[in-house]
Short mmCIF file of C-alpha atoms in Angstrom, two decimals:
data_model
loop_
_atom_site.label_atom_id
_atom_site.label_comp_id
_atom_site.label_asym_id
_atom_site.label_seq_id
_atom_site.Cartn_x
_atom_site.Cartn_y
_atom_site.Cartn_z
CA MET A 139 80.55 155.11 64.62
CA TYR A 140 77.77 157.14 66.23
CA TRP A 141 75.51 158.66 63.59
CA ASN A 142 72.00 159.88 64.33
CA ARG A 143 71.14 159.46 60.66
CA PRO A 144 67.46 160.54 60.79
CA MET A 145 68.39 163.87 62.38
CA GLU A 146 71.84 164.50 60.91
CA THR A 147 70.60 163.96 57.34
CA ILE A 148 67.13 165.47 57.79
CA ASP A 149 65.68 167.47 54.90
CA ARG A 150 65.61 171.25 55.26
CA GLU A 151 61.83 171.61 55.40
CA SER A 152 61.49 169.10 58.24
CA LEU A 153 64.41 170.64 60.12
CA GLU A 154 62.89 174.11 59.91
CA ARG A 155 59.58 172.82 61.28
CA ILE A 156 61.46 171.45 64.31
CA GLN A 157 63.38 174.71 64.67
CA LEU A 158 60.25 176.85 64.65
CA GLU A 159 58.44 174.68 67.20
CA ARG A 160 61.44 174.70 69.53
CA LEU A 161 62.09 178.40 69.01
CA GLN A 162 58.53 179.28 69.97
CA LYS A 163 58.77 177.18 73.14
CA THR A 164 62.12 178.75 74.01
CA VAL A 165 60.84 182.30 73.57
CA HIS A 166 57.79 181.53 75.71
CA ARG A 167 60.02 180.00 78.41
CA MET A 168 62.31 183.04 78.45
CA TYR A 169 59.43 185.52 78.48
CA THR A 170 57.74 183.70 81.35
CA ASN A 171 60.77 182.92 83.53
CA VAL A 172 63.57 185.42 82.82
CA ALA A 173 62.64 188.91 84.01
CA PHE A 174 65.39 190.90 82.28
CA TYR A 175 64.66 189.33 78.89
CA ARG A 176 60.90 189.79 79.29
CA GLU A 177 61.51 193.48 79.99
CA ARG A 178 63.77 193.73 76.95
CA MET A 179 61.11 192.12 74.73
CA GLN A 180 58.45 194.44 76.11
CA LYS A 181 60.65 197.45 75.48
CA GLN A 182 61.07 196.27 71.90
CA GLY A 183 57.34 195.67 71.56
CA VAL A 184 57.62 191.92 70.97
CA LYS A 185 55.50 189.17 72.51
CA PRO A 186 55.98 185.39 72.23
CA GLU A 187 52.96 185.08 69.93
CA ASP A 188 54.69 187.41 67.42
CA ILE A 189 57.15 184.63 66.56
CA ARG A 190 55.21 182.90 63.78
CA THR A 191 58.04 182.03 61.39
CA LEU A 192 61.81 181.52 61.63
CA ALA A 193 62.25 184.89 59.93
CA ASP A 194 60.63 186.48 62.98
CA LEU A 195 63.76 185.59 64.95
CA ARG A 196 65.16 188.98 63.91
CA LEU A 197 62.36 190.68 65.87
CA LEU A 198 63.87 189.44 69.13
CA PRO A 199 66.47 191.39 71.13
CA PHE A 200 70.08 190.26 71.33
CA MET A 201 71.85 188.87 74.38
CA ASP A 202 75.53 189.02 75.26
CA LYS A 203 77.98 188.32 78.07
CA ARG A 204 77.07 191.52 79.87
CA ASP A 205 73.55 190.20 80.43
CA LEU A 206 74.90 187.10 82.15
CA ARG A 207 77.31 189.18 84.20
CA ASP A 208 74.69 191.75 85.20
CA ASN A 209 72.27 189.01 86.27
CA TYR A 210 74.88 186.96 88.16
CA PRO A 211 74.58 184.33 89.45
CA ASP A 212 71.26 182.85 88.27
CA GLY A 213 69.13 185.72 86.95
CA THR A 214 69.27 184.24 83.45
CA PHE A 215 68.10 180.78 84.53
CA ALA A 216 64.78 179.81 82.93
CA ALA A 217 64.20 176.81 85.20
CA PRO A 218 63.82 176.69 89.00
CA ARG A 219 66.94 175.80 90.97
CA SER A 220 65.26 172.54 91.97
CA GLU A 221 65.58 171.44 88.31
CA ILE A 222 69.19 172.61 87.82
CA VAL A 223 71.42 169.54 88.12
CA ARG A 224 74.75 171.11 87.14
CA ILE A 225 76.44 174.48 86.98
CA HIS A 226 79.41 175.43 84.79
CA ALA A 227 81.15 178.76 84.50
CA SER A 228 83.64 180.66 82.39
CA SER A 229 85.60 183.87 82.92
CA GLY A 230 83.66 187.12 82.99
CA THR A 231 84.88 190.69 82.51
CA THR A 232 85.20 191.16 86.28
CA GLY A 233 86.08 188.77 89.06
CA LYS A 234 82.61 187.25 88.74
CA PRO A 235 82.36 184.30 86.33
CA ILE A 236 79.71 183.74 83.65
CA VAL A 237 77.48 181.07 85.20
CA ALA A 238 75.41 178.55 83.23
CA GLY A 239 72.79 176.18 84.64
CA TYR A 240 71.77 172.84 83.11
CA THR A 241 68.73 170.65 83.67
CA GLN A 242 68.93 166.88 83.21
CA ASN A 243 67.44 167.28 79.72
CA ASP A 244 70.11 169.87 78.91
CA ILE A 245 72.86 167.44 79.91
CA GLU A 246 71.35 164.74 77.70
CA MET A 247 71.01 167.18 74.78
CA TRP A 248 74.64 168.25 75.23
CA ALA A 249 75.80 164.63 75.32
CA GLU A 250 73.89 164.00 72.07
CA CYS A 251 75.63 166.95 70.38
CA VAL A 252 79.08 165.81 71.51
CA ALA A 253 78.25 162.25 70.42
CA ARG A 254 77.52 163.56 66.93
CA CYS A 255 80.85 165.42 66.99
CA LEU A 256 82.65 162.20 67.88
CA GLY A 257 80.83 160.53 64.99
CA CYS A 258 82.13 163.28 62.67
CA ALA A 259 85.63 162.31 63.85
CA GLY A 260 85.04 158.64 63.12
CA VAL A 261 85.12 157.63 66.78
CA THR A 262 83.24 154.39 67.54
CA LYS A 263 82.07 152.57 70.65
CA ASN A 264 85.11 150.29 70.34
CA ASP A 265 87.51 153.21 70.79
CA THR A 266 89.24 154.64 73.86
CA VAL A 267 89.14 158.44 74.14
CA GLN A 268 91.51 160.42 76.34
CA VAL A 269 89.86 163.64 77.54
CA SER A 270 92.65 166.08 78.33
CA TYR A 271 90.49 169.17 78.67
CA GLY A 272 90.22 170.59 82.17
CA TYR A 273 87.47 169.19 84.37
CA GLY A 274 85.48 171.29 86.82
CA LEU A 275 83.67 174.56 86.10
CA PHE A 276 85.22 174.66 82.61
CA THR A 277 82.85 172.90 80.18
CA GLY A 278 85.53 171.08 78.17
CA GLY A 279 86.27 168.03 80.29
CA LEU A 280 82.78 166.98 81.37
CA GLY A 281 81.30 168.00 78.01
CA LEU A 282 83.48 165.55 76.10
CA HIS A 283 83.25 162.98 78.89
CA TYR A 284 79.48 162.60 78.66
CA GLY A 285 79.61 162.48 74.86
CA VAL A 286 82.13 159.63 74.92
CA GLU A 287 79.96 157.69 77.36
CA LYS A 288 76.91 158.40 75.17
CA ILE A 289 78.42 156.52 72.23
CA GLY A 290 79.57 153.68 74.48
CA ALA A 291 83.29 154.28 74.03
CA THR A 292 85.84 154.11 76.85
CA VAL A 293 86.74 157.48 78.38
CA VAL A 294 90.07 158.18 80.08
CA PRO A 295 89.45 161.37 82.12
CA THR A 296 93.04 162.57 82.50
CA SER A 297 92.12 166.29 82.55
CA ALA A 298 94.98 168.68 81.73
CA GLY A 299 98.60 168.70 82.90
CA ASN A 300 101.28 166.14 83.84
CA THR A 301 102.14 165.52 80.20
CA LYS A 302 104.51 162.58 80.70
CA ARG A 303 101.87 160.72 82.68
CA GLN A 304 99.29 161.56 80.02
CA LEU A 305 101.49 160.10 77.31
CA MET A 306 102.22 156.99 79.36
CA LEU A 307 98.48 156.34 79.75
CA MET A 308 97.80 157.19 76.12
CA GLN A 309 100.37 154.61 75.05
CA ASP A 310 99.65 151.89 77.62
CA LEU A 311 95.85 152.09 77.30
CA GLY A 312 95.97 152.26 73.52
CA CYS A 313 93.95 155.46 73.22
CA ASP A 314 92.48 155.98 69.75
CA ALA A 315 91.38 159.60 70.14
CA VAL A 316 92.29 162.61 72.25
CA ALA A 317 90.34 165.76 73.11
CA CYS A 318 92.17 168.87 74.37
CA THR A 319 93.25 172.35 73.37
CA PRO A 320 95.37 172.48 70.21
CA SER A 321 98.27 174.06 72.12
CA TYR A 322 98.27 171.15 74.57
CA ALA A 323 98.17 168.67 71.69
CA LEU A 324 101.28 170.37 70.34
CA MET A 325 102.95 170.09 73.72
CA MET A 326 102.19 166.36 73.75
CA GLY A 327 103.62 165.96 70.26
CA GLU A 328 106.76 167.91 71.10
CA THR A 329 107.26 165.85 74.25
CA ILE A 330 107.01 162.63 72.23
CA ARG A 331 109.60 164.02 69.82
CA ASP A 332 111.95 165.43 72.45
CA GLN A 333 111.80 162.30 74.62
CA LYS A 334 112.46 160.21 71.49
CA MET A 335 109.35 158.11 72.13
CA ASP A 336 108.40 155.68 69.37
CA LEU A 337 105.25 157.05 67.73
CA SER A 338 104.46 153.58 66.37
CA ASN A 339 103.71 152.48 69.95
CA PHE A 340 100.70 154.84 69.99
CA LYS A 341 97.31 153.90 68.51
CA LEU A 342 96.13 157.50 68.35
CA ARG A 343 94.45 158.38 65.05
CA VAL A 344 92.28 161.48 65.60
CA GLY A 345 92.01 164.54 67.86
CA LEU A 346 89.15 166.92 68.70
CA PHE A 347 90.71 170.29 69.45
CA GLY A 348 89.05 173.55 70.51
CA ALA A 349 88.64 176.19 73.24
CA GLU A 350 91.25 178.48 71.65
CA PRO A 351 92.08 179.86 68.18
CA TRP A 352 94.43 177.83 66.00
CA THR A 353 95.73 177.98 62.47
CA GLU A 354 96.03 175.59 59.56
CA GLY A 355 99.78 175.65 60.14
CA MET A 356 99.20 174.58 63.73
CA ARG A 357 96.96 171.77 62.46
CA ASP A 358 99.70 170.56 60.11
CA GLU A 359 102.24 170.55 62.94
CA ILE A 360 99.93 168.62 65.30
CA GLU A 361 99.19 166.04 62.63
CA LYS A 362 102.90 165.59 61.88
CA LEU A 363 103.95 165.27 65.53
CA LEU A 364 101.13 162.96 66.63
CA GLY A 365 100.46 161.12 63.38
CA ILE A 366 96.72 161.85 63.52
CA LYS A 367 93.88 163.74 61.87
CA ALA A 368 93.27 166.99 63.78
CA LEU A 369 89.70 168.32 63.79
CA ASP A 370 88.18 171.56 65.07
CA ILE A 371 85.34 171.49 67.64
CA TYR A 372 83.45 174.64 68.64
CA GLY A 373 81.35 175.62 71.61
CA LEU A 374 80.88 178.15 74.37
CA THR A 375 79.58 177.94 77.91
CA GLU A 376 76.69 180.27 77.16
CA SER A 377 75.28 177.90 74.52
CA ALA A 378 76.19 174.54 76.08
CA GLY A 379 79.93 173.98 75.85
CA PRO A 380 81.95 171.99 73.29
CA GLY A 381 79.72 170.30 70.75
CA VAL A 382 77.89 173.23 69.17
CA ALA A 383 79.70 172.62 65.87
CA MET A 384 82.29 170.19 64.53
CA GLU A 385 84.43 169.49 61.49
CA CYS A 386 84.02 166.10 59.83
CA LEU A 387 86.71 163.86 58.40
CA GLU A 388 85.34 164.11 54.87
CA GLY A 389 85.37 167.84 54.45
CA ARG A 390 87.40 169.79 57.01
CA GLU A 391 86.03 172.81 55.17
CA GLY A 392 83.76 174.07 57.91
CA LEU A 393 82.07 172.95 61.11
CA HIS A 394 78.62 171.34 61.11
CA MET A 395 76.33 173.22 63.50
CA TRP A 396 73.60 171.05 65.01
CA GLU A 397 70.70 173.18 63.86
CA ASP A 398 68.01 171.21 65.64
CA TYR A 399 69.48 172.63 68.88
CA PHE A 400 71.22 175.85 67.76
CA ILE A 401 70.06 178.45 65.24
CA PRO A 402 73.02 180.38 63.81
CA GLU A 403 72.81 183.89 62.39
CA ILE A 404 75.54 186.01 60.91
CA ILE A 405 75.06 189.70 61.60
CA ASP A 406 76.84 192.91 60.75
CA PRO A 407 78.65 193.62 64.05
CA ALA A 408 78.13 197.38 63.62
CA THR A 409 74.42 197.44 62.73
CA GLY A 410 73.13 194.11 64.04
CA GLU A 411 71.45 193.43 60.70
CA PRO A 412 71.47 189.81 59.44
CA LEU A 413 73.87 189.05 56.60
CA PRO A 414 73.33 186.51 53.79
CA ASP A 415 74.95 183.08 53.80
CA GLY A 416 78.57 183.20 52.76
CA GLU A 417 79.21 186.73 54.02
CA MET A 418 81.62 187.27 56.91
CA GLY A 419 80.17 188.70 60.10
CA GLU A 420 79.52 188.06 63.79
CA LEU A 421 77.99 184.74 64.80
CA THR A 422 74.93 184.82 67.03
CA ILE A 423 73.45 181.62 68.45
CA THR A 424 69.92 180.92 69.62
CA THR A 425 69.65 177.76 71.69
CA ILE A 426 66.43 175.85 71.08
CA GLY A 427 65.61 172.94 73.35
CA LYS A 428 67.61 174.14 76.35
CA GLU A 429 65.70 174.52 79.60
CA GLY A 430 68.12 175.68 82.28
CA MET A 431 69.58 178.73 80.55
CA PRO A 432 68.49 179.27 76.96
CA THR A 433 70.11 182.12 75.06
CA ILE A 434 68.40 184.06 72.28
CA ARG A 435 70.45 185.73 69.57
CA PHE A 436 73.51 185.51 71.79
CA ARG A 437 76.32 187.61 70.37
CA THR A 438 79.40 185.41 70.45
CA HIS A 439 81.67 188.13 68.98
CA ASP A 440 83.24 185.37 66.87
CA LEU A 441 83.72 186.26 63.19
CA THR A 442 82.75 183.61 60.66
CA SER A 443 80.34 182.90 57.79
CA ILE A 444 77.76 180.23 57.00
CA ILE A 445 78.47 177.64 54.31
CA PRO A 446 75.06 176.71 52.87
CA GLU A 447 76.35 174.12 50.38
CA PRO A 448 75.88 170.48 51.39
CA CYS A 449 78.87 168.55 52.71
CA LYS A 450 79.99 165.39 50.96
CA CYS A 451 79.66 163.52 54.27
CA GLY A 452 75.86 163.56 53.80
CA ARG A 453 75.02 165.66 56.86
CA THR A 454 72.52 168.35 55.99
CA HIS A 455 73.09 170.78 58.85
CA ARG A 456 74.77 173.95 57.62
CA ARG A 457 78.40 174.62 58.43
CA ILE A 458 80.28 177.64 59.73
CA ARG A 459 83.77 178.47 58.57
CA ARG A 460 86.64 178.29 61.03
CA LEU A 461 86.78 181.46 63.13
CA HIS A 462 88.49 184.51 61.66
CA GLY A 463 88.84 186.59 64.82
CA ARG A 464 86.65 188.51 67.27
CA THR A 465 84.78 191.80 67.43
CA ASP A 466 85.50 192.52 71.11
CA ASP A 467 88.58 192.75 73.31
CA MET A 468 88.35 189.24 74.75
CA LEU A 469 91.49 187.14 74.37
CA ILE A 470 91.53 183.36 74.47
CA ILE A 471 94.80 182.19 76.02
CA ARG A 472 95.42 178.49 76.55
CA GLY A 473 91.64 177.93 76.54
CA VAL A 474 90.94 180.66 79.13
CA ASN A 475 88.85 183.76 78.36
CA VAL A 476 90.81 186.86 79.35
CA PHE A 477 89.46 190.42 79.39
CA PRO A 478 91.72 193.44 79.91
CA SER A 479 89.21 194.81 82.43
CA GLN A 480 89.93 191.81 84.67
CA VAL A 481 93.53 193.00 85.06
CA GLU A 482 92.30 196.50 85.83
CA SER A 483 90.02 195.20 88.58
CA ALA A 484 92.89 193.11 90.03
CA ILE A 485 95.41 195.96 90.30
CA THR A 486 93.02 198.74 91.34
CA GLY A 487 93.61 199.69 94.94
CA ILE A 488 97.04 198.08 95.35
CA PRO A 489 99.28 200.75 96.94
CA GLY A 490 102.12 201.87 94.70
CA ILE A 491 100.48 200.67 91.46
CA ALA A 492 99.10 203.05 88.83
CA PRO A 493 95.95 202.10 86.87
CA ARG A 494 98.04 201.67 83.71
CA TYR A 495 98.58 198.25 82.20
CA LEU A 496 99.31 196.42 78.96
CA LEU A 497 98.75 192.78 78.01
CA ILE A 498 101.14 191.27 75.46
CA VAL A 499 100.14 187.88 74.07
CA ASP A 500 102.54 185.80 72.03
CA ARG A 501 102.96 182.22 70.92
CA VAL A 502 106.33 180.66 71.80
CA HIS A 503 107.05 177.09 70.68
CA ASN A 504 103.33 176.79 69.84
CA LEU A 505 102.21 177.71 73.35
CA ASP A 506 100.46 180.96 74.25
CA THR A 507 102.26 183.30 76.64
CA LEU A 508 100.84 186.32 78.48
CA GLU A 509 103.01 189.18 79.69
CA VAL A 510 101.31 191.80 81.85
CA GLN A 511 103.02 195.17 82.18
CA VAL A 512 101.89 197.33 85.12
CA GLU A 513 103.14 200.83 85.95
CA LEU A 514 104.60 201.85 89.28
CA LEU A 515 103.68 205.14 90.90
CA PRO A 516 106.61 207.63 90.98
CA GLU A 517 107.09 207.39 94.77
CA LEU A 518 107.82 203.64 94.49
CA VAL A 519 110.70 203.89 92.04
CA SER A 520 113.36 204.70 94.63
CA ASP A 521 112.08 202.21 97.21
CA GLU A 522 114.35 199.42 98.33
CA VAL A 523 114.58 196.32 96.16
CA ARG A 524 113.01 194.06 98.77
CA LYS A 525 109.80 196.13 98.84
CA ILE A 526 109.61 196.14 95.05
CA GLU A 527 109.97 192.36 94.92
CA ALA A 528 107.24 191.92 97.54
CA LEU A 529 104.98 194.24 95.56
CA GLN A 530 105.64 192.30 92.37
CA ASP A 531 104.64 189.05 94.08
CA ARG A 532 101.46 190.65 95.40
CA VAL A 533 100.42 192.07 92.02
CA LYS A 534 101.22 188.82 90.22
CA ARG A 535 99.11 186.79 92.67
CA ALA A 536 96.21 189.24 92.38
CA ILE A 537 96.19 189.07 88.57
CA GLU A 538 96.56 185.29 88.41
CA GLN A 539 93.77 184.81 90.93
CA VAL A 540 91.36 186.85 88.81
CA LEU A 541 92.42 185.37 85.45
CA GLY A 542 92.91 181.78 86.56
CA LEU A 543 96.03 181.79 84.41
CA GLY A 544 99.78 182.12 84.99
CA VAL A 545 101.31 185.39 83.74
CA ASN A 546 104.73 186.95 83.29
CA LEU A 547 104.51 190.22 85.25
CA ARG A 548 106.70 193.26 84.59
CA LEU A 549 106.59 196.31 86.85
CA MET A 550 107.24 199.29 84.60
CA PRO A 551 108.64 202.76 85.41
CA PRO A 552 106.11 205.61 85.69
CA ASN A 553 104.70 206.91 82.39
CA SER A 554 106.43 204.18 80.38
CA ILE A 555 103.26 202.57 78.99
CA GLU A 556 102.20 204.47 75.89
CA ARG A 557 99.26 206.85 76.28
CA SER A 558 96.68 207.52 73.62
CA GLN A 559 94.51 210.53 72.88
CA GLY A 560 91.78 208.19 71.74
CA LYS A 561 90.84 204.72 72.98
CA THR A 562 93.64 203.31 75.10
CA GLN A 563 95.18 200.13 73.75
CA HIS A 564 95.37 197.56 76.52
CA THR A 565 96.39 194.53 74.46
CA ILE A 566 98.98 193.56 71.87
CA ASP A 567 98.38 190.15 70.30
CA LYS A 568 101.45 188.95 68.44
CA ARG A 569 100.03 185.55 67.56
CA LYS A 570 99.46 184.84 63.89
CA LEU A 571 96.02 183.24 64.06
CA LEU A 572 94.85 183.49 60.46
#
């Protein structure tokens, strides 16, 4: 299997020397090339030369999704466009996506991180890996693809969808590993069961699943249906994509974060103050070594804690616990980031529709569902049925175009969505994720 032993088992002192050197270069690159972050540092009274130790990281200002949105499309790029070889994107809080640029060195660094993740899963160059994450602007498909090629294994780039065809290829090509969202893995397993396919005809032994929250119960069900070991992989477009952290076969008690490329901090989400190892808080990630679009103290809004104790696998990079929720209103539905404000922007200005909406997320047969309730204006209630149906189609298309996700739309009578004297509740999440 792929194992970069010198780096994955490096001693702490040597690792921290690498981290500091790369951090200093990253801060200098951001200060020199990214105007909004330079202004933020100046406002905070910090210069690149002030970063003398790793502890000085806390002197630097935070970043979050709003910064990427406000500087759309490439105001956060720290390399000239002539050096950007690839662009990925994820959903933003408006119709504009969060855009990330990668240099050739960034792509190679990302492939190295994913290769290590595959090593954690016991995947070798003799294996065949089916990548059933979506390809395109989403980072999942190409992220795993390059990692599989890095270790010399065979990649089957099926992308997502067409489950029966996926299973035919998985069986006929003798795939040893699969990478996809956990909900799609469950769909595959349920299809095998419902179609009465013989599981012994599959060679599959391990899966790398991420891009959406999932529970230990969901893991147990996937493992039973597919006859594999199911492992958690973590990443986000703003930091690279999948491959930031990964469970290993030996422990499955946390995800190894590749600290020579990513510095994790856990902060109090209310105060922004760093918390000690082991305490639950919000994960921030500083990318060190990235050229195209580094992020410094990027607030992921994911809740977790750092496990400082060494793992029995021998890797010395610290681990984070599986995610325990989020601090913001972002929902992750079938691997897609969904913000309530996106629905608001989609329905605003459509005649006959009030700016009142509610998102109801549920999990039915282990697949996420999204119902969007939107209020009609009073004058539309008595309109003929044909007009109402046409309006429903228009609203549904507008929402799906912004979200990039299919929804169940319900047009509601006027004043039927509950009002609040305080902060309006726009989402109800019925999934049991913990």
